[in-house]
């Protein structure tokens, strides 16, 4: 786009013209001191703005995160390869980043000096899924703001926003795997094999008999993560029947989308709770399936699947837990029992309060964050 | 910063700390500069018309009130409120204006006045300018304070800039004020655009460069056609040499001036006088302004209150002319189209006279007994006293003190005697010169205490200020001296006869003229100029009657032999020859009162050019005057230098020059190894500029070899070899290092533009 006068620029131009006209019509007075500076400011402004090129922009994408989290995003301008040319290329601009509707981006343009240093802004994750940052609109201007020029940088980047996670009561978790399998004690029940000692192994696990026969120390390996304890979770949404709830919520979203959100939320809550317990999970959702073992990678696989998933029927039938979500909430079905996600959430809240202090709360929260933010 | 601005905004509104942040914004400095610029102009006006203290108080209240209300009332309310103050102020002004003038206010006349103001009618020329300033100045000040208090610095600066712009249009704001205002406005706008630290860091240089360019260009370039302001709706078409005498209602004292020998009028008159064209009432410290309206002459005007003689004068225009020179006091005119009379009783032409136009003016010249003038009362009419004893508030006390001394020394008591004493003092103590430098500050004060020579404008201005300091109603008169007498009762008046003098008001007699300018040197200057012009064969310097070797030629023996006798008091020159006025009493310093002869003294062949407001003519003779005073010149060149440096830096000239000059310059010798390495580094820069840079990882040897294939001569190899020995073997000798250095220097010199051509 060509440089256009801003309102301020139009006023300045008008003042200059009036002054010049007045000078010609009714004598010079001190009008030179108005006409010349206005002309200089306008000329300089035009030159400054017209010399601007669309800069190369790099998004320093923030980490993926849960709904409700706020992250700082950085934009880096200008190619770093031509180092010496960069400083003169810098120009003033209002930077406005268009973001996906599932994100809360900056509401006002960021006044920045493009090219001289990076610009950062905050986004708040509102809805799960693959969310795009960009394109970037730049309104280049001169030092007096007399001219402006719109530039669009078609640079987009994506972040994955995970569904929110709720606590799942311990009672329910334990019911899904052997009650004794939870916590450390469980691991010592099942002897797996003997192996070489590595640093950090407990002295009590040393298998002295074998160690005595060999040159090296041999320890007992217990089977903590056995296939026997793997929990399969299958999820889906109730097809149809959601139309009567179209008034639900402030967003104008279809009931099936709301059901998918509920499904994702319930799945993530349960799967992460199990992974935190050290229990591997198989998750089947309309968007696909993952087999996740405890650890950051497993957690992320589950979160990404849940972030992506849309509405759909439950796939397959063999599952320890089947989650069926509607627009108003999700239900867990284990065998012949069925419990609503809302009830579980309430129960977990109660459990947490029973635990008492806010410290438990905080630990829980920090665990969540660490698990997601570190990969 | 702007990211969380929406969040901070509501908090700042209730937080008093937010106020500090806003006023501490650098853009506030710009607002302050613009506001100071327009307030300075207002105070220049009040300095002349009075009421500075009062205006300052009101303006301060308005500004602080605006600041205080910034957070209290909304913008719409503030605009309505300031509109209210404006209307109330104008109403107060309307009621302050005398009733007779108030009747003249119609929508049309007010609109015409606004048009006239915005096209160059000085605020000083408004009736009751002090009240007008008092009514108007607080309004923008309130808004400036209000917007600045809200952090809207651009709006605040725009209001202040608009006010200053209006004052530029009225001609009251000079270039200095306008430039200051523009710089302030640029600061406010630029700094609010560069509101974030990163923006300021990256672009302050560009910003400073543009502002400096603005200042330098404003002081250097002229794009708007120059010349005195010619307010629309008033006084058009009078921008010739004597513009100040005919149309210009503002007279600025200028520096050196020149004489125009062109013939203007032929005047037939039974009396030999200074021909009056106009008078000024308001002294601004650096010039004169006349205020008030003009009215059409319907009837014969009143003559002077005392005894007077009826004189009929015929004026023939020998060039297009906007003035009507006639003996004081004109009462009627015929033949010159519409004639108006201003508030001082001067006749003013509505349309300029064309070549050959003939106007007959009837005058009543003063015919008073000197004793009567001496003994007249000092019971001045109030309006006269108020209008004609005005002095700028900034007039130094010493003007009055010196006048008292002079008057006391002369033993003068009555105003008439005092005027004669001052006139005698000025005539005797100061020399006549057309080549003077326009003094800084108050002209009268500067002439009296710092200068020793000047021309009529300086003499008359100083005398008027001195007499006013004694409470004597005095006015500054302009017109022409008698001119060259070419026949009985016939005079040829040229441009160089333009002259100024003063007159004092004597109750029951009217205005009595005094001429403080020494007449003899004035005549000499006139004669020289006329002789030059005649020798050059210039056109329009003579009429048929005035051409030399005409038998009728009789130069009036003006000035008298003792007119400019330094030191001696008596200098009244009685030109009784054609003078009907009786009374040849000497004006003396020792209380021998001047007489009606004083009046006659005003005639005589005289030379004096008044070119106030006639800029093109100023400074063209006598070496020319420097347009800028010293400190301004210094500032100007400082800015030019800064501009050059900044511009050069932006264009990267410094780096380029450094790269090319660096190797040529002698350097401190270090140990051979360092020298050899440095020589190679310089060589690399030279070659990079000429051929290509050394690629990363490329060894000096392979680089030099590559460059050799590109056309460099064998000297580069010497340098590379020295480098290799220094860097890798560590065994470079002093000679080898020096050899390398010499080679590089020689290469660099050959590369230099111009110089290189001779070296090669």
JSON list of N, CA, C and O in Angstrom, two decimals, chain B residues 53 145 470 480 507 555 602 653 690 714 746:
[
{"chain": "B", "resi": 53, "resn": "UNK", "atom": "N", "xyz": [0.80, 42.47, 34.35]},
{"chain": "B", "resi": 53, "resn": "UNK", "atom": "CA", "xyz": [0.64, 41.76, 35.62]},
{"chain": "B", "resi": 53, "resn": "UNK", "atom": "C", "xyz": [-0.74, 41.12, 35.69]},
{"chain": "B", "resi": 53, "resn": "UNK", "atom": "O", "xyz": [-0.89, 39.93, 36.00]},
{"chain": "B", "resi": 145, "resn": "UNK", "atom": "N", "xyz": [-3.64, 23.66, 29.61]},
{"chain": "B", "resi": 145, "resn": "UNK", "atom": "CA", "xyz": [-3.47, 23.05, 30.92]},
{"chain": "B", "resi": 145, "resn": "UNK", "atom": "C", "xyz": [-4.33, 21.81, 31.06]},
{"chain": "B", "resi": 145, "resn": "UNK", "atom": "O", "xyz": [-3.87, 20.78, 31.56]},
{"chain": "B", "resi": 470, "resn": "UNK", "atom": "N", "xyz": [7.56, 62.20, 30.57]},
{"chain": "B", "resi": 470, "resn": "UNK", "atom": "CA", "xyz": [7.25, 63.36, 31.40]},
{"chain": "B", "resi": 470, "resn": "UNK", "atom": "C", "xyz": [5.75, 63.65, 31.43]},
{"chain": "B", "resi": 470, "resn": "UNK", "atom": "O", "xyz": [5.32, 64.68, 31.93]},
{"chain": "B", "resi": 480, "resn": "UNK", "atom": "N", "xyz": [6.46, 64.22, 4.79]},
{"chain": "B", "resi": 480, "resn": "UNK", "atom": "CA", "xyz": [7.58, 64.62, 3.94]},
{"chain": "B", "resi": 480, "resn": "UNK", "atom": "C", "xyz": [8.05, 65.99, 4.38]},
{"chain": "B", "resi": 480, "resn": "UNK", "atom": "O", "xyz": [7.27, 66.80, 4.90]},
{"chain": "B", "resi": 507, "resn": "UNK", "atom": "N", "xyz": [-3.03, 72.16, 25.05]},
{"chain": "B", "resi": 507, "resn": "UNK", "atom": "CA", "xyz": [-4.47, 72.43, 25.22]},
{"chain": "B", "resi": 507, "resn": "UNK", "atom": "C", "xyz": [-4.83, 73.80, 24.64]},
{"chain": "B", "resi": 507, "resn": "UNK", "atom": "O", "xyz": [-4.06, 74.75, 24.74]},
{"chain": "B", "resi": 555, "resn": "UNK", "atom": "N", "xyz": [17.26, 76.43, -3.98]},
{"chain": "B", "resi": 555, "resn": "UNK", "atom": "CA", "xyz": [17.23, 75.51, -2.85]},
{"chain": "B", "resi": 555, "resn": "UNK", "atom": "C", "xyz": [16.86, 76.29, -1.60]},
{"chain": "B", "resi": 555, "resn": "UNK", "atom": "O", "xyz": [17.44, 77.33, -1.32]},
{"chain": "B", "resi": 602, "resn": "UNK", "atom": "N", "xyz": [10.32, 73.25, 10.78]},
{"chain": "B", "resi": 602, "resn": "UNK", "atom": "CA", "xyz": [10.09, 71.91, 10.30]},
{"chain": "B", "resi": 602, "resn": "UNK", "atom": "C", "xyz": [10.18, 71.82, 8.80]},
{"chain": "B", "resi": 602, "resn": "UNK", "atom": "O", "xyz": [10.19, 70.76, 8.24]},
{"chain": "B", "resi": 653, "resn": "UNK", "atom": "N", "xyz": [28.66, 8.40, 6.20]},
{"chain": "B", "resi": 653, "resn": "UNK", "atom": "CA", "xyz": [29.82, 9.05, 5.62]},
{"chain": "B", "resi": 653, "resn": "UNK", "atom": "C", "xyz": [31.03, 8.84, 6.51]},
{"chain": "B", "resi": 653, "resn": "UNK", "atom": "O", "xyz": [32.14, 8.56, 6.05]},
{"chain": "B", "resi": 690, "resn": "UNK", "atom": "N", "xyz": [37.51, -2.36, -2.41]},
{"chain": "B", "resi": 690, "resn": "UNK", "atom": "CA", "xyz": [37.82, -2.31, -3.83]},
{"chain": "B", "resi": 690, "resn": "UNK", "atom": "C", "xyz": [37.39, -3.61, -4.52]},
{"chain": "B", "resi": 690, "resn": "UNK", "atom": "O", "xyz": [36.79, -3.58, -5.59]},
{"chain": "B", "resi": 714, "resn": "UNK", "atom": "N", "xyz": [51.55, -6.30, -6.80]},
{"chain": "B", "resi": 714, "resn": "UNK", "atom": "CA", "xyz": [52.32, -7.21, -5.97]},
{"chain": "B", "resi": 714, "resn": "UNK", "atom": "C", "xyz": [52.54, -6.70, -4.55]},
{"chain": "B", "resi": 714, "resn": "UNK", "atom": "O", "xyz": [52.94, -7.45, -3.68]},
{"chain": "B", "resi": 746, "resn": "UNK", "atom": "N", "xyz": [50.47, 3.76, 0.92]},
{"chain": "B", "resi": 746, "resn": "UNK", "atom": "CA", "xyz": [50.56, 4.20, -0.47]},
{"chain": "B", "resi": 746, "resn": "UNK", "atom": "C", "xyz": [49.31, 3.74, -1.24]},
{"chain": "B", "resi": 746, "resn": "UNK", "atom": "O", "xyz": [48.69, 4.52, -1.98]}
]
